Short mmCIF file of C-alpha atoms and ligand atoms in Angstrom, two decimals:
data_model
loop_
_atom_site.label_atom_id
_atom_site.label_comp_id
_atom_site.label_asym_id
_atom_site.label_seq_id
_atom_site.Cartn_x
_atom_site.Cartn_y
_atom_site.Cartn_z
CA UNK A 1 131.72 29.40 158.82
CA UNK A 2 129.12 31.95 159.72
CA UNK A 3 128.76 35.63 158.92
CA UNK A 4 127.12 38.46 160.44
CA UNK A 5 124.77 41.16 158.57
CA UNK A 6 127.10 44.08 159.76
CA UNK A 7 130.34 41.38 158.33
CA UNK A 8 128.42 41.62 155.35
CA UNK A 9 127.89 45.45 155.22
CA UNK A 10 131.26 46.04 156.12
CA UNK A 11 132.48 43.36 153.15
CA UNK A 12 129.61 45.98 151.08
CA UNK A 13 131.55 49.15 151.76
CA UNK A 14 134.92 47.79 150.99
CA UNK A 15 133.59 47.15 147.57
CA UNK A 16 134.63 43.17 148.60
CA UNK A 17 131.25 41.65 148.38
CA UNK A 18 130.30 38.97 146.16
CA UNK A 19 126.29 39.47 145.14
CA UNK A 20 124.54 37.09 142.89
CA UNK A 21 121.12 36.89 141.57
CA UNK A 22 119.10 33.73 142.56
CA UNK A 23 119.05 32.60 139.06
CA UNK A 24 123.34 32.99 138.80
CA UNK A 25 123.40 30.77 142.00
CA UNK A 26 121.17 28.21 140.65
CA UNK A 27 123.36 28.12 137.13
CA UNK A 28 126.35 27.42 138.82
CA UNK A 29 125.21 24.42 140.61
CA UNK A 30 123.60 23.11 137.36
CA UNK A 31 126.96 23.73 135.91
CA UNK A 32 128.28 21.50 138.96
CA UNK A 33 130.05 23.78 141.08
CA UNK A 34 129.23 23.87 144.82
CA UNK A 35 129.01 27.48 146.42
CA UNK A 36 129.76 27.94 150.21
CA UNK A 37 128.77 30.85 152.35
CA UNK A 38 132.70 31.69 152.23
CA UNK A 39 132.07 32.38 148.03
CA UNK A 40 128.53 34.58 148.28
CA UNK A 41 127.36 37.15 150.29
CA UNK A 42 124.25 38.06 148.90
CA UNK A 43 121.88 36.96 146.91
CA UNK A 44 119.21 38.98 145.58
CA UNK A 45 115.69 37.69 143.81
CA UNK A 46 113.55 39.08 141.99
CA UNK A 47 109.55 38.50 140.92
CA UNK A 48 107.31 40.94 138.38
CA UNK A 49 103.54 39.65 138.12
CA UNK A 50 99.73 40.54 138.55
CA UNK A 51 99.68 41.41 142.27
CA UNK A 52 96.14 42.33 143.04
CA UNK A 53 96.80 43.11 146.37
CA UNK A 54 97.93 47.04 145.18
CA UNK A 55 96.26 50.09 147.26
CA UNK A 56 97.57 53.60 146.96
CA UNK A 57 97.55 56.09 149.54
CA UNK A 58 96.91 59.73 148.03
CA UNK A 59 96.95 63.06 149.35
CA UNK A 60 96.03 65.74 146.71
CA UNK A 61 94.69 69.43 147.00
CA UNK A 62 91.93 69.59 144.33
CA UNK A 63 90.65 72.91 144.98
CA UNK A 64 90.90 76.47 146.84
CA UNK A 65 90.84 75.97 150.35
CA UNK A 66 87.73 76.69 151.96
CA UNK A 67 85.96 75.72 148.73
CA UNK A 68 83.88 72.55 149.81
CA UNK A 69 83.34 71.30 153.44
CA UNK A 70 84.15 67.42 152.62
CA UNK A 71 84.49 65.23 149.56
CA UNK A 72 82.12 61.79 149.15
CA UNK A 73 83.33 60.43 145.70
CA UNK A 74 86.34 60.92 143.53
CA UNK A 75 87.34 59.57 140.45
CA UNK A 76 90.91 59.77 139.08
CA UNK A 77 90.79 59.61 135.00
CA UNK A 78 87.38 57.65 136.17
CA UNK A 79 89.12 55.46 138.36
CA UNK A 80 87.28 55.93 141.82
CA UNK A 81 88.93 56.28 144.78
CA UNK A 82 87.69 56.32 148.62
CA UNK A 83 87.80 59.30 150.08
CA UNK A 84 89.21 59.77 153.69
CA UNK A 85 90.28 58.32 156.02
CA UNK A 86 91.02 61.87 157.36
CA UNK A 87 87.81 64.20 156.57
CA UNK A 88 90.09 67.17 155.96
CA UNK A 89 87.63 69.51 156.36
CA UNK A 90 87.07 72.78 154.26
CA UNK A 91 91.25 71.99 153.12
CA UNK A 92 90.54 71.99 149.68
CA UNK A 93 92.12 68.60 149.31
CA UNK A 94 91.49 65.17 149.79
CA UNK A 95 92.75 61.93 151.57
CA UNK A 96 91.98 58.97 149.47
CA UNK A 97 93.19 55.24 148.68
CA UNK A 98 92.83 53.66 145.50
CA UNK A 99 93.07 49.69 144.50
CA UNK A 100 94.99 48.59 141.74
CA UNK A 101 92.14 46.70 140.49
CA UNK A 102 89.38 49.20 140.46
CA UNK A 103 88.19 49.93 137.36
CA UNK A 104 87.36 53.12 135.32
CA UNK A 105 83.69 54.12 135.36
CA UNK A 106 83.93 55.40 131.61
CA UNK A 107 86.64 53.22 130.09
CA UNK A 108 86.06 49.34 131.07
CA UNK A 109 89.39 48.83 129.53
CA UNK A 110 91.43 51.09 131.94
CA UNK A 111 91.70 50.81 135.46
CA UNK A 112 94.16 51.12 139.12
CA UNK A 113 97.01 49.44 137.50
CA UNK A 114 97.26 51.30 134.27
CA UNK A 115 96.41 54.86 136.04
CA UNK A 116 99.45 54.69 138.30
CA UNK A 117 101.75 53.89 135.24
CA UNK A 118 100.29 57.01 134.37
CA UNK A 119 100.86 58.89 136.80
CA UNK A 120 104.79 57.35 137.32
CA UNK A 121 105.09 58.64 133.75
CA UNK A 122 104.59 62.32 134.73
CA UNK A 123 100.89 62.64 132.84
CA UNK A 124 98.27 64.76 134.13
CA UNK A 125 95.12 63.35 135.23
CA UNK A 126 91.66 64.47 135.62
CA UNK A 127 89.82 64.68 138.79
CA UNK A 128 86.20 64.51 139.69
CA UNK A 129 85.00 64.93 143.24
CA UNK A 130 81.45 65.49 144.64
CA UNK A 131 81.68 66.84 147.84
CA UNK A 132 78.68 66.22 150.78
CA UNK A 133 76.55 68.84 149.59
CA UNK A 134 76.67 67.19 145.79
CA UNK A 135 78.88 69.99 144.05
CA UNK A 136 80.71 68.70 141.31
CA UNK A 137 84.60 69.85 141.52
CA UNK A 138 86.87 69.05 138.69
CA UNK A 139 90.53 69.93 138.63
CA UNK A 140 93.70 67.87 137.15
CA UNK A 141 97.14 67.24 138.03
CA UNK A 142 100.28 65.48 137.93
CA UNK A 143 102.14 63.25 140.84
CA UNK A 144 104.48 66.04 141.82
CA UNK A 145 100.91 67.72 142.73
CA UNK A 146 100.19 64.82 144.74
CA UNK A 147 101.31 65.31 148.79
CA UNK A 148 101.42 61.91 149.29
CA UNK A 149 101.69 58.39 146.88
CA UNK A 150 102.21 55.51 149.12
CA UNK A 151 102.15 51.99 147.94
CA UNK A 152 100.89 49.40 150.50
CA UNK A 153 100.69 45.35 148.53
CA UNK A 154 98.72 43.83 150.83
CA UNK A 155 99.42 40.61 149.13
CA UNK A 156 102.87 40.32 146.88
CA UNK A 157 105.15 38.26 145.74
CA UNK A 158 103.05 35.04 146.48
CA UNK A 159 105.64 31.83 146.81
CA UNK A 160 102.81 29.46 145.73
CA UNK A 161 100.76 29.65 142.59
CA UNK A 162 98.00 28.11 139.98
CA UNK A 163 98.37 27.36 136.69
CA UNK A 164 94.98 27.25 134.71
CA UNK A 165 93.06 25.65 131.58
CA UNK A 166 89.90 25.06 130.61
CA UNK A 167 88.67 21.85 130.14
CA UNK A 168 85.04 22.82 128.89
CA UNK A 169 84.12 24.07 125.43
CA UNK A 170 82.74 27.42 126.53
CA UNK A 171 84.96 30.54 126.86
CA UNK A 172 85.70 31.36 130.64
CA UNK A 173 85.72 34.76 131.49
CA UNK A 174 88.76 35.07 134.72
CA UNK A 175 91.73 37.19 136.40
CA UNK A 176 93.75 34.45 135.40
CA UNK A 177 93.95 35.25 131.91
CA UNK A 178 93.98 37.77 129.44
CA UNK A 179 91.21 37.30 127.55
CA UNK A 180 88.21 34.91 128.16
CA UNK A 181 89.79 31.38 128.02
CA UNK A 182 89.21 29.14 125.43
CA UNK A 183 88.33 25.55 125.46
CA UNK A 184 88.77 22.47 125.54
CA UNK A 185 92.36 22.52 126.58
CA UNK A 186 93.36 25.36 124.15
CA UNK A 187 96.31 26.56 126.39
CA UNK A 188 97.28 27.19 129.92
CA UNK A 189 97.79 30.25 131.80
CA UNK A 190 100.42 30.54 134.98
CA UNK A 191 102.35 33.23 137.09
CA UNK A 192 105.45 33.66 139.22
CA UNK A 193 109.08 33.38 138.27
CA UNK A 194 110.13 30.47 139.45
CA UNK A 195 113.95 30.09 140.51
CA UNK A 196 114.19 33.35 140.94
CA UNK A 197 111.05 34.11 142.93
CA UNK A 198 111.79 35.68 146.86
CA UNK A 199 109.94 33.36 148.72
CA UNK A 200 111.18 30.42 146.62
CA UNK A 201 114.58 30.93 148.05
CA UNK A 202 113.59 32.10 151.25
CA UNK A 203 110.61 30.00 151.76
CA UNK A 204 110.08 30.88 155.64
CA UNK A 205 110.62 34.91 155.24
CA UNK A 206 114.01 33.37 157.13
CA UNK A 207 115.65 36.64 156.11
CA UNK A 208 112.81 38.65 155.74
CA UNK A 209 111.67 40.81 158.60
CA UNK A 210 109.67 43.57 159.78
CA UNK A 211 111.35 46.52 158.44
CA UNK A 212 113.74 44.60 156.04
CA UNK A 213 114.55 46.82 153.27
CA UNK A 214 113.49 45.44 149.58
CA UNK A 215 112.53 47.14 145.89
CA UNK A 216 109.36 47.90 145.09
CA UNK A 217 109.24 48.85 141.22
CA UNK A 218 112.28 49.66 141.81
CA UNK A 219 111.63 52.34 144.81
CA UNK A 220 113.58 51.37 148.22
CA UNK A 221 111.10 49.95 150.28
CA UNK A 222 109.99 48.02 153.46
CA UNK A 223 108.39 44.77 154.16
CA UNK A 224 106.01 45.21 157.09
CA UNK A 225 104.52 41.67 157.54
CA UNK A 226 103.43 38.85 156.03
CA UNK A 227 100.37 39.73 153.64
CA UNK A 228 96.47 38.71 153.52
CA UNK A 229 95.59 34.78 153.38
CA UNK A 230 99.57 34.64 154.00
CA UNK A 231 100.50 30.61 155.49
CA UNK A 232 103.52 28.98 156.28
CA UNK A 233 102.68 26.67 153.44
CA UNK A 234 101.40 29.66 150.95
CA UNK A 235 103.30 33.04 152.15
CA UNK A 236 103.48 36.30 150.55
CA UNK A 237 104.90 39.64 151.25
CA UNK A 238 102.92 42.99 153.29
CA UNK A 239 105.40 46.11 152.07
CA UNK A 240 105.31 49.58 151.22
CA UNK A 241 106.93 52.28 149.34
CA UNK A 242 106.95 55.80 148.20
CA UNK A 243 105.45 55.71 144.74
CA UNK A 244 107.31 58.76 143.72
CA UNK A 245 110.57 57.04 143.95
CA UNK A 246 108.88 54.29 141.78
CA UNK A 247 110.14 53.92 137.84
CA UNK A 248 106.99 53.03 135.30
CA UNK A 249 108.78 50.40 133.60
CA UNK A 250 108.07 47.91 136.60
CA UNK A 251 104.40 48.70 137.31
CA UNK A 252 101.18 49.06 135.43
CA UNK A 253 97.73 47.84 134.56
CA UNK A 254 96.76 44.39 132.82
CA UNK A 255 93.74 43.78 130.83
CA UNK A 256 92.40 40.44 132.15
CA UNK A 257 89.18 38.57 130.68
CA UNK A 258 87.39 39.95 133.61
CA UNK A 259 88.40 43.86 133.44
CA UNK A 260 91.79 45.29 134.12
CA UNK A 261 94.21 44.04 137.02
CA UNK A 262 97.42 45.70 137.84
CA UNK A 263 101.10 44.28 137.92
CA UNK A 264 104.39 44.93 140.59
CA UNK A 265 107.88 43.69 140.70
CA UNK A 266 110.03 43.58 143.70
CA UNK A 267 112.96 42.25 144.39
CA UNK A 268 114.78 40.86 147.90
CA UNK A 269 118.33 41.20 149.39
CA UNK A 270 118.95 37.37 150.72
CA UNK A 271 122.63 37.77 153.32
CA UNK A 272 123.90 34.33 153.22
CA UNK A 273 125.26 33.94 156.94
CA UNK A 274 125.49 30.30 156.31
CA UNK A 275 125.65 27.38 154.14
CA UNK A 276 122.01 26.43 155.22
CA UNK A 277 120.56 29.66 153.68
CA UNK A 278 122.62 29.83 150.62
CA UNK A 279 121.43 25.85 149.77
CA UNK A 280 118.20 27.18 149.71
CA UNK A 281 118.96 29.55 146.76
CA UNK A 282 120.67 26.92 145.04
CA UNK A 283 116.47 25.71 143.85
CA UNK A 284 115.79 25.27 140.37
CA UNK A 285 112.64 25.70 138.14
CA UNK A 286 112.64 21.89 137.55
CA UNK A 287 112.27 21.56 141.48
CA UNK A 288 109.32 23.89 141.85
CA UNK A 289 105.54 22.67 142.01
CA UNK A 290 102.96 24.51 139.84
CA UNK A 291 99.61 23.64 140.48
CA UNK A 292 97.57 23.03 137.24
CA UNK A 293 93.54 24.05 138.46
CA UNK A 294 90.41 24.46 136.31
CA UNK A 295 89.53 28.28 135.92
CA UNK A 296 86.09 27.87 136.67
CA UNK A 297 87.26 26.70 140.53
CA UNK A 298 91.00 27.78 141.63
CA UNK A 299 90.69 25.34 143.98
CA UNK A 300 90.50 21.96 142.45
CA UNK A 301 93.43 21.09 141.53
CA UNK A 302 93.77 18.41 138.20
CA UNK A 303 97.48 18.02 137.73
CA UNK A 304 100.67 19.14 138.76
CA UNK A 305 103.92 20.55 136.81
CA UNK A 306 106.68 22.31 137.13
CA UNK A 307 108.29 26.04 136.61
CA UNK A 308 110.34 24.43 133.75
CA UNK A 309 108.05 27.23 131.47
CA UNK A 310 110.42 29.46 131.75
CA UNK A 311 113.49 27.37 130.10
CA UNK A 312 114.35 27.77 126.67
CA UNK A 313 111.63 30.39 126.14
CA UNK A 314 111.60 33.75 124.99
CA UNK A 315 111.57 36.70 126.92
CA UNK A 316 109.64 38.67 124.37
CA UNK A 317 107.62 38.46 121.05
CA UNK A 318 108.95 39.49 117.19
CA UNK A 319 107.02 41.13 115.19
CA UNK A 320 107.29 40.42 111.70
CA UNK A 321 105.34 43.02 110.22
CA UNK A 322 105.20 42.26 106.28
CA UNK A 323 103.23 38.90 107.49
CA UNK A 324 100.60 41.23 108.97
CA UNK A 325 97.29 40.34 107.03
CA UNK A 326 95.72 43.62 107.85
CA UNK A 327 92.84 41.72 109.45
CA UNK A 328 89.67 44.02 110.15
CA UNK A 329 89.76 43.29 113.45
CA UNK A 330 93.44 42.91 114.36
CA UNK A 331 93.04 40.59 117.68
CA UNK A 332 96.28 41.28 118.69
CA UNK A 333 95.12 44.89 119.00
CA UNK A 334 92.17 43.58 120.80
CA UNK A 335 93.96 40.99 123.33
CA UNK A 336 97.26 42.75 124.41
CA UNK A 337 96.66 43.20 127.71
CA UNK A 338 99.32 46.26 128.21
CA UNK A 339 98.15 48.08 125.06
CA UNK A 340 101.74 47.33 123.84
CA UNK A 341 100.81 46.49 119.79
CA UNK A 342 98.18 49.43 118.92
CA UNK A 343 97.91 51.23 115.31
CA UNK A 344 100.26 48.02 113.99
CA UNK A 345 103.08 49.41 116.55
CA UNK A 346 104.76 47.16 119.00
CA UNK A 347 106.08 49.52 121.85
CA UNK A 348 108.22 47.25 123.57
CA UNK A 349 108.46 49.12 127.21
CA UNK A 350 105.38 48.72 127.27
CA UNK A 351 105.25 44.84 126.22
CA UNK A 352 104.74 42.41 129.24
CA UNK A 353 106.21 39.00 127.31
CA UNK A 354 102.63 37.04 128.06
CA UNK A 355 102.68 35.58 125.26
CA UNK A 356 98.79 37.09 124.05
CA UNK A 357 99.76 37.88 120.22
CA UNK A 358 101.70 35.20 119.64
CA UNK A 359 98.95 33.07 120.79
CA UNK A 360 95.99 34.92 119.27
CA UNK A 361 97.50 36.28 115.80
CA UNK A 362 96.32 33.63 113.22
CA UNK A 363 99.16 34.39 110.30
CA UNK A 364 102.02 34.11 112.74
CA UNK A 365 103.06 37.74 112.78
CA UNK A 366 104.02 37.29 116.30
CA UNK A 367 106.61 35.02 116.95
CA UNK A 368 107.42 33.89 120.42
CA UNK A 369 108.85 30.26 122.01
CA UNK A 370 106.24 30.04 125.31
CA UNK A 371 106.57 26.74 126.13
CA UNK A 372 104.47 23.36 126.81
CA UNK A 373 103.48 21.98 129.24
CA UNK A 374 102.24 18.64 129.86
CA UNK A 375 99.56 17.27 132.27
CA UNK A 376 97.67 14.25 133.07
CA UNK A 377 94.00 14.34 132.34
CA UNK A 378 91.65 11.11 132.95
CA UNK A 379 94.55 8.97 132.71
CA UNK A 380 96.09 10.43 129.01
CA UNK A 381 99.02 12.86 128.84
CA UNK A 382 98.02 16.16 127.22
CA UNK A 383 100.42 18.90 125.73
CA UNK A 384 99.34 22.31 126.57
CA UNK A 385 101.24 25.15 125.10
CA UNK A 386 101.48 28.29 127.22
CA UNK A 387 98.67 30.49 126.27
CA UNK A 388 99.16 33.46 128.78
CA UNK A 389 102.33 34.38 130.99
CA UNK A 390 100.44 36.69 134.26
CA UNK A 391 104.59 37.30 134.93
CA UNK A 392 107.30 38.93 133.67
CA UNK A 393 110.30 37.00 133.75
CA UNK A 394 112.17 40.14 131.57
CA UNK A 395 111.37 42.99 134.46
CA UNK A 396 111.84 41.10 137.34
CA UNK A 397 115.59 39.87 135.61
CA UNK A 398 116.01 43.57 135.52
CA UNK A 399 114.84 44.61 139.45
CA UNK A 400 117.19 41.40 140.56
CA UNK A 401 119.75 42.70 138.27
CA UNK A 402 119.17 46.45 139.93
CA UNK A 403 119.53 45.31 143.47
CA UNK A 404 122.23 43.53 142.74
CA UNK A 405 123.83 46.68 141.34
CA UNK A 406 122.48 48.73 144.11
CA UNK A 407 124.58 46.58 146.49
CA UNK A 408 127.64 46.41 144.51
CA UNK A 409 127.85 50.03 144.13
CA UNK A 410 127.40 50.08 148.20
CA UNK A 411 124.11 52.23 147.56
CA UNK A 412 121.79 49.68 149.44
CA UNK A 413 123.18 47.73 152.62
CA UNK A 414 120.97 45.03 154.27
CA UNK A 415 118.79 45.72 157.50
CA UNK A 416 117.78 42.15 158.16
CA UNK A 417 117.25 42.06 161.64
CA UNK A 418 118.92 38.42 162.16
S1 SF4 B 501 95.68 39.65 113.81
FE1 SF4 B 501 97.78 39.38 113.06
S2 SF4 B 501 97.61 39.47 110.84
FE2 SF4 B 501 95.71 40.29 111.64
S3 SF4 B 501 96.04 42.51 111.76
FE3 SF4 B 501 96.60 41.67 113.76
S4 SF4 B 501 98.80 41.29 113.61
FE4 SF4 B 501 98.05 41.55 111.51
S1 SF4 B 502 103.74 39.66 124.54
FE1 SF4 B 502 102.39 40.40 122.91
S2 SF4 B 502 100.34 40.46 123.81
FE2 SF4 B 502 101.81 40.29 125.51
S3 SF4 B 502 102.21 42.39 126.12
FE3 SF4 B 502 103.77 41.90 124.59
S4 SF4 B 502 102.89 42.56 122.64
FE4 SF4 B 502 101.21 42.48 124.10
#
């Protein structure tokens, strides 16, 4: 049997569809049961991780028209921006784009990632501007100030990642961590979700097209090609959408050992037209290569394992707060890399589940299953226990859960072009 997108719109509107997340299709064949395109429609995925590949487009009037010819710099609550492309000359405003990774030129702890959280969140921020003729301009403002927020990843939702140690005895200062890694062999750090990953169940961007609607922290929007460095072997996702439609809880900024990096979730709307793309959701953790790489070269690779990290883990630390030893320097405080456990306060919408406290508090205030992993090195097995989780298995549950919903409620039908 095949279907047809417009079958499965029509199946959408009559409130007949059946919609599963990637991670519900891969349970029931563990459980032994063997879906057919006749029992799913759609199947959505879902992936929430450091995606460095996060630009903003900005327009946003900082002044009285007429007030300065053309603006050189800007800063947004010190994050700098690049003005233009479009001069807008003598409009009082400016055209800008700012990177998810740029970092704050007065606070080296705050950068791209957590300024657009901000800005989601409805706070005003300061801006600086020089214009051409060196005037200092300072104004603030909040996102519905903003003409434009547009989201371009130029790079998401990678299908293929490394996991990372440190075989050396010298702290290694990286993206791929939250804090300087220790050594020898002190943990391992790894992204992506796994099972439930988009281009883990739809390897070949099969259903996955220019113009194919998607989520973008949870904002409807596009995929518009395959991103930077993307390969058949090693894709990832180009795609865009209107950050004012975007909610908080799925973006933000992550302190890494080498300055602040931001994080995304998306999720994907897979149609399952036949049996041949529904087997390909049916992949499991346990099936998945991770790549286990020394931090000081991502490139040499030293062992392999699996996504199997993510079973029988926790989604999220407890906090047992009489065990707290009120150290002088509290390294949890230091080391969260979301500023989720400040002043001896966990917020948990703003905790990212990596794992950080529970690795770094030494009285065990944190508690928090992360997993082990095991690799080969120079011919001996070594157990590694997850140090630092770069994903969020908890958020991107959530978007996969949300399109799901979307679909079900016949708020979202697909556009695949197939
Ligand atoms: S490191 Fe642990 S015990 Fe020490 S102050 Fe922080 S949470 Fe408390
Ligand atoms: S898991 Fe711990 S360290 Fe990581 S974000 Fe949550 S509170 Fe912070």
């Amino acid at each position: 049997m095949k279907k047809s997108i417009p079958d499965i719109n029509q199946k959408i509107k009559n409130g007949e569809a059946t919609i599963l997340t990637a991670e519900e299709v891969t349970r029931l064949v563990m459980d032994g049961e063997e879906p057919t395109v006749e029992d799913v429609d759609v199947v959505t995925t879902g992936t929430c991780g450091i995606m460095s590949g996060t630009a903003a487009i900005f327009h946003l009037p900082v002044a009285e028209p007429g007030s300065f010819k053309k603006s050189r710099k800007i800063t947004l609550n010190g994050v700098p921006g690049f003005p233009g492309p479009c001069p807008n000359e003598w409009l009082g405003s400016v055209d800008l784009m700012v990177y998810g990774t740029s970092h704050s030129i007065t606070d080296p702890q705050y950068g791209g990632g957590f300024l657009f959280k901000d800005l989601l969140r409805g706070e005003e921020i300061e801006i600086d501007v020089e214009d051409i003729d060196g005037n200092i301009l300072k104004s603030s403002a909040t996102l519905d100030d903003f003409g434009t927020a547009q989201m371009i990843g130029t790079r998401f939702a990678f299908k293929n990642y490394t996991a990372f140690i440190n075989p050396t005895s010298q702290p290694v200062s990286s993206i791929f961590n939250a804090v300087d890694m220790d050594g020898p062999f002190k943990g391992i750090s790894f992204s992506g979700c796994g099972e439930l990953n988009p281009l883990q169940n739809d390897p070949q961007l099969n259903s996955i097209q220019k113009g194919t609607r998607l989520l973008i922290n949870n904002s409807e929007g596009l995929f518009i090609g395959p991103g930077t460095r993307s390969s058949p072997e090693k894709p990832n996702m180009m795609i865009t959408a209107d950050m004012k439609d975007m909610d908080p809880h799925y973006l933000g900024g992550f302190r890494t050992g080498a300055g602040p990096e931001v994080y995304n979730s998306v999720a994907t709307a897979i149609p399952i037209l036949d049996d041949e793309i529904l087997r390909k959701t049916f992949i499991k953790n346990e099936d998945i290569r991770l790549p286990v790489a020394d931090i000081r070269g991502r490139h040499s690779v030293l062992s392999q394992t699996t996504y199997q990290v993510w079973r029988n883990v926790d989604e999220r630390p407890t906090y047992e707060k009489e065990l707290c030893q009120n150290c002088q320097t509290c390294m949890v405080e230091e080391r969260c890399p979301t500023r989720a456990f400040q002043n001896q306060t966990l917020n948990p919408v703003r905790c990212f589940g990596c794992g950080m406290c529970a690795y770094s508090c030494p009285f065990g205030t944190f508690q928090m299953e992360r997993g082990q992993v095991q690799i080969d090195w120079e011919g001996k097995v070594k157990e590694l226990e997850v140090s630092c989780r770069q994903s969020d298995i908890k958020r991107a549950r959530e978007l996969a859960r949300e399109l799901k919903n979307r679909i079900e409620r016949g708020e979202f039908l697909l556009n695949n072009n197939l």
